[in-house]
Short mmCIF file of C-alpha atoms in Angstrom, two decimals:
data_model
loop_
_atom_site.label_atom_id
_atom_site.label_comp_id
_atom_site.label_asym_id
_atom_site.label_seq_id
_atom_site.Cartn_x
_atom_site.Cartn_y
_atom_site.Cartn_z
CA MET Y 1 45.87 96.42 68.30
CA THR Y 2 46.88 100.23 67.79
CA ALA Y 3 49.36 99.52 65.00
CA ARG Y 4 46.50 97.25 63.17
CA LEU Y 5 44.28 100.07 63.31
CA LEU Y 6 46.69 102.19 62.10
CA LYS Y 7 47.61 100.24 59.09
CA ILE Y 8 43.71 100.02 58.59
CA GLY Y 9 43.20 103.73 58.66
CA VAL Y 10 46.01 103.84 56.41
CA LEU Y 11 44.32 101.64 53.53
CA ALA Y 12 41.35 103.29 53.76
CA SER Y 13 42.68 106.48 53.16
CA LEU Y 14 44.20 105.37 50.16
CA PHE Y 15 40.75 104.15 49.06
CA LEU Y 16 39.34 107.40 49.56
CA ARG Y 17 41.95 109.21 47.82
CA LEU Y 18 41.49 107.34 44.51
CA SER Y 19 37.42 107.59 45.18
CA VAL Y 20 37.45 110.67 42.83
CA PRO Y 21 35.01 111.17 40.50
CA LEU Y 22 35.75 109.99 36.58
CA SER Y 23 35.69 112.69 33.98
CA ALA Y 24 34.42 110.59 31.63
CA GLN Y 25 32.56 107.75 30.91
CA PRO Y 26 33.34 106.02 27.79
CA ALA Y 27 31.65 102.55 27.12
CA LEU Y 28 33.51 99.22 27.51
CA SER Y 29 34.96 96.90 24.80
CA GLU Y 30 33.56 93.56 23.98
CA GLN Y 31 36.40 91.87 25.74
CA THR Y 32 35.65 93.73 29.36
CA GLN Y 33 35.14 91.34 31.99
CA ILE Y 34 33.16 91.75 35.40
CA SER Y 35 33.91 89.61 38.00
CA LEU Y 36 32.87 89.15 41.61
CA LEU Y 37 35.94 89.03 43.86
CA THR Y 38 35.37 87.26 47.41
CA CYS Y 39 37.83 87.65 49.70
CA SER Y 40 38.36 85.34 53.07
CA PRO Y 41 37.97 86.38 56.59
CA ASP Y 42 41.41 86.97 58.44
CA GLY Y 43 41.86 88.18 62.22
CA SER Y 44 43.67 91.56 61.51
CA ALA Y 45 40.22 93.09 63.12
CA ALA Y 46 37.03 91.95 64.18
CA TYR Y 47 35.31 93.01 61.33
CA THR Y 48 37.52 91.01 58.90
CA LEU Y 49 36.30 87.91 60.53
CA TYR Y 50 33.37 87.83 57.93
CA GLY Y 51 34.75 88.09 54.46
CA HIS Y 52 34.78 90.67 52.17
CA THR Y 53 33.11 91.05 48.44
CA ALA Y 54 33.85 93.64 45.58
CA LEU Y 55 33.60 93.81 42.04
CA ARG Y 56 36.23 93.93 39.53
CA VAL Y 57 35.95 95.50 35.95
CA ARG Y 58 38.93 94.50 33.58
CA GLY Y 59 39.35 95.26 29.79
CA GLN Y 60 39.06 98.30 27.54
CA LEU Y 61 37.58 101.77 27.62
CA VAL Y 62 36.53 102.84 24.02
CA THR Y 63 36.12 106.76 23.92
CA ASP Y 64 34.80 108.95 20.60
CA SER Y 65 38.11 108.75 19.37
CA ALA Y 66 37.93 105.04 19.05
CA ARG Y 67 40.97 105.22 21.40
CA ARG Y 68 41.27 102.39 23.98
CA ASP Y 69 42.31 102.75 27.47
CA ASP Y 70 43.12 99.47 29.23
CA ILE Y 71 41.51 99.37 33.00
CA ASP Y 72 41.34 97.00 35.45
CA MET Y 73 39.46 98.48 38.55
CA VAL Y 74 37.79 97.26 42.10
CA PHE Y 75 34.64 98.47 43.39
CA ASN Y 76 34.26 98.33 46.56
CA TYR Y 77 30.94 99.14 48.68
CA GLY Y 78 32.91 98.44 52.12
CA ILE Y 79 34.84 101.71 53.02
CA PHE Y 80 34.28 103.55 55.99
CA ASP Y 81 36.22 106.12 57.86
CA PHE Y 82 36.36 105.43 61.96
CA THR Y 83 38.48 109.02 62.11
CA LYS Y 84 35.12 110.77 61.79
CA PRO Y 85 33.68 112.08 65.33
CA ASN Y 86 31.75 110.17 67.87
CA PHE Y 87 32.56 106.95 65.48
CA ILE Y 88 32.40 104.40 67.94
CA TYR Y 89 28.80 105.99 69.45
CA ARG Y 90 27.66 106.43 66.29
CA PHE Y 91 28.61 102.42 65.28
CA ALA Y 92 27.24 101.62 68.27
CA ARG Y 93 23.85 103.14 67.85
CA GLY Y 94 23.57 101.62 64.22
CA GLU Y 95 24.08 105.16 62.09
CA THR Y 96 27.48 104.42 60.48
CA ASP Y 97 27.83 105.08 56.92
CA TYR Y 98 29.71 103.19 54.49
CA MET Y 99 30.67 104.23 51.10
CA LEU Y 100 31.73 103.10 47.65
CA ALA Y 101 35.29 103.35 46.42
CA TYR Y 102 37.35 102.15 43.25
CA CYS Y 103 40.83 101.42 43.25
CA ARG Y 104 43.59 99.85 41.13
CA TYR Y 105 43.44 95.94 40.86
CA ASP Y 106 46.52 95.74 42.11
CA ASP Y 107 46.59 98.08 45.22
CA PHE Y 108 43.03 95.80 46.07
CA LEU Y 109 44.91 92.47 45.58
CA ALA Y 110 48.10 93.59 47.42
CA ASP Y 111 46.23 94.59 50.51
CA TYR Y 112 44.71 91.05 51.06
CA ALA Y 113 47.59 89.14 50.33
CA MET Y 114 49.68 91.24 53.19
CA ARG Y 115 46.61 90.19 55.10
CA GLY Y 116 46.85 86.37 54.43
CA SER Y 117 42.99 86.12 53.20
CA GLU Y 118 42.24 84.24 49.94
CA VAL Y 119 40.87 85.74 46.91
CA CYS Y 120 38.21 84.29 44.53
CA GLU Y 121 37.34 85.82 41.33
CA GLN Y 122 34.21 84.65 39.29
CA THR Y 123 34.18 85.62 35.90
CA LEU Y 124 30.66 86.80 35.35
CA ASN Y 125 28.84 85.58 32.40
CA LEU Y 126 27.27 88.93 30.96
CA THR Y 127 26.33 90.28 27.72
CA ARG Y 128 27.93 93.78 26.59
CA ARG Y 129 24.79 95.07 26.99
CA GLU Y 130 24.67 94.03 30.52
CA LYS Y 131 28.06 95.16 31.50
CA GLU Y 132 27.68 98.46 30.13
CA ALA Y 133 24.54 98.62 32.37
CA CYS Y 134 26.76 97.82 34.89
CA TRP Y 135 29.91 99.54 34.44
CA GLN Y 136 27.57 102.69 34.90
CA ALA Y 137 25.48 102.09 37.64
CA LEU Y 138 28.81 101.57 39.47
CA LEU Y 139 30.02 105.17 38.39
CA LEU Y 140 27.11 106.76 38.65
CA ASN Y 141 27.15 104.78 42.28
CA ALA Y 142 30.63 106.28 42.66
CA GLU Y 143 30.18 110.13 42.36
CA PRO Y 144 30.48 111.90 45.64
CA GLN Y 145 26.76 112.82 46.18
CA ASN Y 146 25.66 109.05 45.76
CA ARG Y 147 28.56 106.80 47.45
CA VAL Y 148 27.68 106.97 50.72
CA TYR Y 149 24.85 104.81 52.45
CA ARG Y 150 23.74 103.85 55.38
CA TYR Y 151 25.39 100.37 56.47
CA ASN Y 152 23.13 97.61 57.67
CA TYR Y 153 25.01 94.57 59.05
CA PHE Y 154 22.55 92.15 57.79
CA TYR Y 155 20.20 93.58 55.03
CA ASP Y 156 22.37 96.25 53.17
CA ASN Y 157 26.48 95.95 53.25
CA CYS Y 158 29.30 95.34 51.32
CA SER Y 159 28.37 91.77 50.40
CA THR Y 160 24.34 92.57 49.22
CA ARG Y 161 25.34 95.95 47.14
CA PRO Y 162 27.12 93.95 44.56
CA VAL Y 163 24.74 91.63 44.28
CA ALA Y 164 21.61 93.90 44.12
CA VAL Y 165 23.70 96.23 41.44
CA LEU Y 166 24.22 92.64 39.06
CA GLU Y 167 20.33 92.01 39.64
CA ARG Y 168 19.32 95.58 38.39
CA CYS Y 169 21.53 95.22 35.31
CA LEU Y 170 20.66 91.83 34.38
CA GLU Y 171 18.30 91.71 31.49
CA GLY Y 172 17.40 88.13 32.17
CA LYS Y 173 16.46 86.80 35.85
CA ILE Y 174 19.02 85.02 38.16
CA GLN Y 175 17.80 81.69 39.20
CA PHE Y 176 19.74 80.74 42.44
CA VAL Y 177 19.77 76.94 43.68
CA GLU Y 178 18.31 77.71 47.07
CA THR Y 179 19.79 75.38 50.16
CA PRO Y 180 18.82 74.42 53.54
CA SER Y 181 19.85 78.06 55.49
CA VAL Y 182 20.56 78.33 59.17
CA SER Y 183 19.90 81.28 61.77
CA PHE Y 184 21.60 84.64 61.69
CA ARG Y 185 23.63 83.51 64.88
CA GLU Y 186 24.79 80.09 63.65
CA MET Y 187 26.35 82.23 60.55
CA ILE Y 188 27.93 84.52 62.44
CA ASN Y 189 29.45 81.88 65.33
CA ARG Y 190 30.61 79.90 62.47
CA CYS Y 191 32.58 82.86 61.06
CA THR Y 192 34.03 83.90 65.10
CA ARG Y 193 34.45 80.16 66.02
CA ASN Y 194 38.12 80.62 66.47
CA HIS Y 195 37.41 84.18 68.37
CA PRO Y 196 35.80 83.04 71.50
CA TRP Y 197 35.57 86.78 73.20
CA GLN Y 198 34.20 87.99 69.95
CA THR Y 199 31.44 84.98 69.55
CA PHE Y 200 30.47 86.24 73.37
CA GLY Y 201 30.38 89.42 72.95
CA CYS Y 202 27.93 88.58 69.95
CA ASP Y 203 25.97 85.94 71.29
CA LEU Y 204 25.38 88.66 74.58
CA VAL Y 205 24.25 91.69 72.21
CA LEU Y 206 22.43 89.70 69.63
CA GLY Y 207 19.04 88.86 71.04
CA LEU Y 208 15.97 86.46 70.09
CA PRO Y 209 15.50 87.75 66.04
CA THR Y 210 18.97 86.67 65.41
CA ASP Y 211 17.86 83.15 66.26
CA ARG Y 212 15.49 83.15 63.48
CA THR Y 213 16.12 81.32 60.63
CA ALA Y 214 17.44 82.84 57.89
CA THR Y 215 16.06 83.11 54.31
CA PHE Y 216 18.59 82.13 51.15
CA ARG Y 217 18.73 86.00 50.19
CA GLU Y 218 19.17 86.74 53.75
CA SER Y 219 22.29 84.84 53.89
CA PHE Y 220 23.68 86.98 51.63
CA PHE Y 221 25.01 89.10 54.35
CA LEU Y 222 28.15 87.07 54.22
CA PRO Y 223 30.46 87.10 51.18
CA GLU Y 224 31.39 83.39 50.97
CA ASN Y 225 27.44 82.85 51.03
CA VAL Y 226 27.45 84.93 47.88
CA ARG Y 227 30.36 82.91 46.16
CA GLN Y 228 28.62 79.24 46.96
CA ALA Y 229 25.16 80.73 45.49
CA PHE Y 230 27.03 82.71 42.52
CA ALA Y 231 28.70 79.35 41.86
CA ARG Y 232 25.32 77.54 41.24
CA ALA Y 233 23.28 80.12 39.95
CA ARG Y 234 21.88 80.40 36.11
CA VAL Y 235 20.57 83.06 34.29
CA LEU Y 236 17.43 82.86 32.46
CA ARG Y 237 17.40 85.01 29.59
CA PRO Y 238 14.47 86.74 27.67
CA ASP Y 239 14.68 84.28 24.91
CA GLY Y 240 14.20 81.35 27.14
CA ARG Y 241 17.68 80.00 27.52
CA ARG Y 242 19.20 78.99 30.71
CA VAL Y 243 23.02 79.73 30.93
CA PRO Y 244 25.51 79.95 34.20
CA LEU Y 245 25.94 82.74 35.97
CA VAL Y 246 29.64 82.34 36.27
CA LEU Y 247 31.86 81.77 33.54
CA ALA Y 248 34.98 80.50 35.05
CA GLU Y 249 36.34 80.59 38.77
CA GLN Y 250 39.91 80.58 39.78
CA ILE Y 251 42.17 81.71 43.01
CA LEU Y 252 43.57 84.99 42.52
CA VAL Y 253 45.77 84.69 45.95
CA GLU Y 254 46.10 81.77 48.18
CA GLU Y 255 45.33 82.16 51.94
CA ILE Y 256 48.05 82.03 54.39
CA PRO Y 257 47.13 80.61 57.75
CA ASP Y 258 47.98 82.66 60.41
CA ASP Y 259 50.76 80.94 62.57
CA GLU Y 260 50.72 83.92 65.05
CA ALA Y 261 46.69 83.63 65.75
CA GLU Y 262 46.03 83.82 69.48
CA HIS Y 263 44.63 81.07 71.50
CA PRO Y 264 43.62 82.52 74.38
CA PHE Y 265 43.88 80.30 77.78
CA PHE Y 266 41.74 83.21 79.38
CA THR Y 267 38.57 82.35 77.48
CA PRO Y 268 34.73 83.86 78.72
CA SER Y 269 34.31 80.42 80.14
CA VAL Y 270 37.30 79.96 81.80
CA CYS Y 271 36.77 83.49 83.22
CA GLY Y 272 33.46 83.03 84.20
CA TRP Y 273 33.92 79.85 85.85
CA THR Y 274 36.81 81.52 87.61
CA VAL Y 275 34.47 84.27 88.87
CA PHE Y 276 32.15 81.81 89.88
CA LEU Y 277 34.64 79.76 92.00
CA LEU Y 278 35.56 82.56 93.60
CA THR Y 279 32.39 84.03 94.47
CA LEU Y 280 31.31 80.47 95.99
CA PHE Y 281 34.26 80.30 97.79
CA ALA Y 282 34.03 83.50 99.55
CA THR Y 283 30.21 82.89 100.31
CA LEU Y 284 30.93 79.24 102.00
CA TYR Y 285 33.62 80.92 103.66
CA GLY Y 286 31.58 84.23 105.12
CA TRP Y 287 28.51 81.72 106.08
CA ARG Y 288 31.25 79.41 107.66
CA LYS Y 289 32.90 83.01 109.41
CA LYS Y 290 29.15 84.64 109.85
CA ARG Y 291 30.49 87.68 107.83
CA ARG Y 292 28.43 89.28 104.93
CA TYR Y 293 31.57 90.70 102.47
CA SER Y 294 29.70 93.67 101.30
CA GLY Y 295 32.43 94.98 99.25
CA LEU Y 296 32.42 91.51 96.99
CA ASP Y 297 28.69 92.39 96.52
CA SER Y 298 29.57 95.64 95.74
CA LEU Y 299 32.36 94.82 93.26
CA LEU Y 300 30.31 92.19 91.56
CA PHE Y 301 26.87 93.81 90.93
CA PHE Y 302 28.94 97.32 89.91
CA CYS Y 303 30.49 94.95 87.40
CA ALA Y 304 27.41 93.99 86.05
CA GLY Y 305 25.68 96.67 86.10
CA ALA Y 306 28.02 98.56 84.24
CA ALA Y 307 27.78 95.91 81.73
CA GLY Y 308 24.15 96.22 81.53
CA CYS Y 309 24.22 99.98 81.23
CA LEU Y 310 25.80 98.85 77.84
CA LEU Y 311 23.52 96.05 76.86
CA PHE Y 312 20.49 98.43 77.79
CA PHE Y 313 21.67 101.27 75.62
CA LEU Y 314 22.05 98.65 72.83
CA CYS Y 315 18.78 97.11 73.32
CA PHE Y 316 16.87 100.50 73.08
CA ALA Y 317 18.85 103.07 71.60
CA SER Y 318 20.51 101.38 68.78
CA GLU Y 319 19.14 100.78 65.17
CA HIS Y 320 20.97 97.64 64.55
CA PRO Y 321 18.45 94.87 63.60
CA GLY Y 322 18.40 91.62 65.81
CA ILE Y 323 19.27 93.40 69.10
CA TRP Y 324 15.98 93.71 70.67
CA PRO Y 325 14.41 91.24 72.31
CA ASN Y 326 16.87 90.26 74.59
CA LEU Y 327 16.62 87.84 77.08
CA SER Y 328 20.17 88.61 78.51
CA VAL Y 329 18.62 91.91 80.04
CA GLY Y 330 17.24 89.37 82.29
CA TRP Y 331 20.34 88.80 84.59
CA LEU Y 332 22.71 91.79 83.03
CA HIS Y 333 21.06 95.12 83.53
CA PRO Y 334 21.31 98.74 84.95
CA PHE Y 335 19.76 98.15 88.14
CA HIS Y 336 22.48 96.08 89.78
CA LEU Y 337 23.99 99.33 90.11
CA VAL Y 338 21.58 100.26 93.09
CA GLY Y 339 22.51 96.33 94.51
CA ALA Y 340 26.23 97.76 94.57
CA ILE Y 341 25.40 101.16 96.21
CA LEU Y 342 23.13 99.38 98.81
CA SER Y 343 25.41 96.91 99.29
CA ALA Y 344 28.03 99.30 100.07
CA VAL Y 345 25.96 101.09 103.11
CA LYS Y 346 25.47 99.98 106.06
CA LYS Y 347 22.69 101.65 106.84
CA LEU Y 348 20.81 100.23 104.12
CA LYS Y 349 20.62 96.75 104.98
CA LYS Y 350 16.65 96.52 104.62
CA ALA Y 351 16.78 97.77 101.15
CA ALA Y 352 19.48 95.77 100.08
CA TYR Y 353 17.56 92.72 101.49
CA CYS Y 354 14.53 93.92 99.35
CA TYR Y 355 17.09 94.25 96.14
CA HIS Y 356 18.70 90.90 96.62
CA PHE Y 357 15.06 89.36 97.12
CA ILE Y 358 13.79 91.12 93.52
CA ASN Y 359 16.65 90.16 91.97
CA PHE Y 360 16.86 86.30 93.29
CA ALA Y 361 13.67 85.99 91.82
CA ALA Y 362 14.50 88.01 88.66
CA LEU Y 363 17.86 86.17 88.23
CA LEU Y 364 16.08 82.51 88.71
CA SER Y 365 13.30 83.47 86.32
CA THR Y 366 15.56 84.35 83.46
CA CYS Y 367 17.22 81.09 84.18
CA CYS Y 368 14.32 79.24 83.80
CA ALA Y 369 12.69 81.29 80.53
CA TRP Y 370 15.93 80.06 78.81
CA ILE Y 371 15.05 76.43 78.83
CA PHE Y 372 11.61 77.66 77.30
CA LEU Y 373 12.71 80.32 74.83
CA PRO Y 374 14.37 79.91 71.37
CA GLN Y 375 17.72 82.34 72.42
CA HIS Y 376 20.87 80.83 72.13
CA LEU Y 377 22.50 80.56 75.43
CA ASN Y 378 26.35 81.34 75.33
CA MET Y 379 27.57 78.43 78.07
CA ALA Y 380 29.81 81.44 79.67
CA PHE Y 381 26.99 83.33 80.97
CA ILE Y 382 25.78 80.05 83.21
CA PRO Y 383 28.84 81.07 85.88
CA LEU Y 384 28.16 84.91 85.38
CA ALA Y 385 24.64 84.86 86.36
CA ALA Y 386 25.11 81.71 89.12
CA SER Y 387 27.58 84.09 90.41
CA LEU Y 388 24.86 86.99 91.07
CA LEU Y 389 22.27 84.55 91.86
CA ILE Y 390 24.74 83.17 94.58
CA ARG Y 391 24.96 86.33 96.23
CA SER Y 392 21.53 87.28 95.97
CA GLY Y 393 20.98 84.36 97.52
CA TYR Y 394 23.27 84.63 100.13
CA GLY Y 395 21.83 88.29 100.86
CA ILE Y 396 18.45 87.53 101.52
CA VAL Y 397 19.48 84.30 104.02
CA GLY Y 398 22.00 86.58 105.41
CA LYS Y 399 19.41 89.31 106.66
CA ILE Y 400 16.92 86.24 107.86
CA ARG Y 401 20.11 84.67 109.58
CA ASN Y 402 20.95 88.32 110.98
CA ILE Y 403 24.77 87.96 109.38
CA GLY Y 404 27.03 90.52 109.26
#
């Protein structure tokens, strides 16, 4: 993982070095083409599982002296610098700043070819004035005072920004062929389907709003959805003509299957049911031997409490959309740390009994609420929540039967 992050850091630094202001802004020639580049997901890092979108400008610049200079550039809204201080904390808070940078097309293509991603190019059906407006808008956005923007995963990212630029620069109106959409969570889980731990983490921290069915336009947060929408779209010109938005589509780089992709045996479900079976066995054995096994409770509730602290932080301190309200806080919360402490101190048996009684009721209520509330339930949550439920239930019975 360290090597992968280092590689990504080097590539990001390369983009940043290339992202210097252009000294002049000559006009584009008639033959210049602007195209949408869509890169397929790859497994090199968590954020690359969703793909990428960029804009390519290929043609010639015409200066006042009628000199023509060849250009082939890619404008990329997906650049960030994770070497900045407190990057992880700011990312968790939803305060991540992304930026627009440009680089040579050959460098961009080589990067994604090295990753094994497919790169699809859609040449856009733009008039000369529209190309010029788009070119000037990209140059303006790439200036140091304009290139940084506050990243929002669902509503303002490297996929939605190119669409917004094109729509502002078109003299006509893009007419999309809207197709039935699904929830944000379903689209995310479709991207992470081969990465069970990534799916588990997303299902844990993303709450009820993520299970809302996204509108057609909201689905543009994923690059592949933009590519498909552009392929079917038409442009309504001021004179009433309807022309295709995409002139031509071609695959620039073929996707290379990752033969070294990991298929872990210890998936969240396997780990969850392992914890459950061990907890159940220890509880039954303790019942037979009339022992409480307070150390098991301390360990189990400490882990749950630590994870609950992270979840509470994301729910109540983060600006990320779609996190709150989240039903998972009903079974995973910081108050489990109290249970861990009470279980470790023998003199606090009475307080521990009160905690287990309240916790058992809260866990049971959460499990029942999952039947009625429309939040997706990751199946790996069930054995983990059941383990906590068993130990709190045993804490109640143990106090009544005076076990341990």
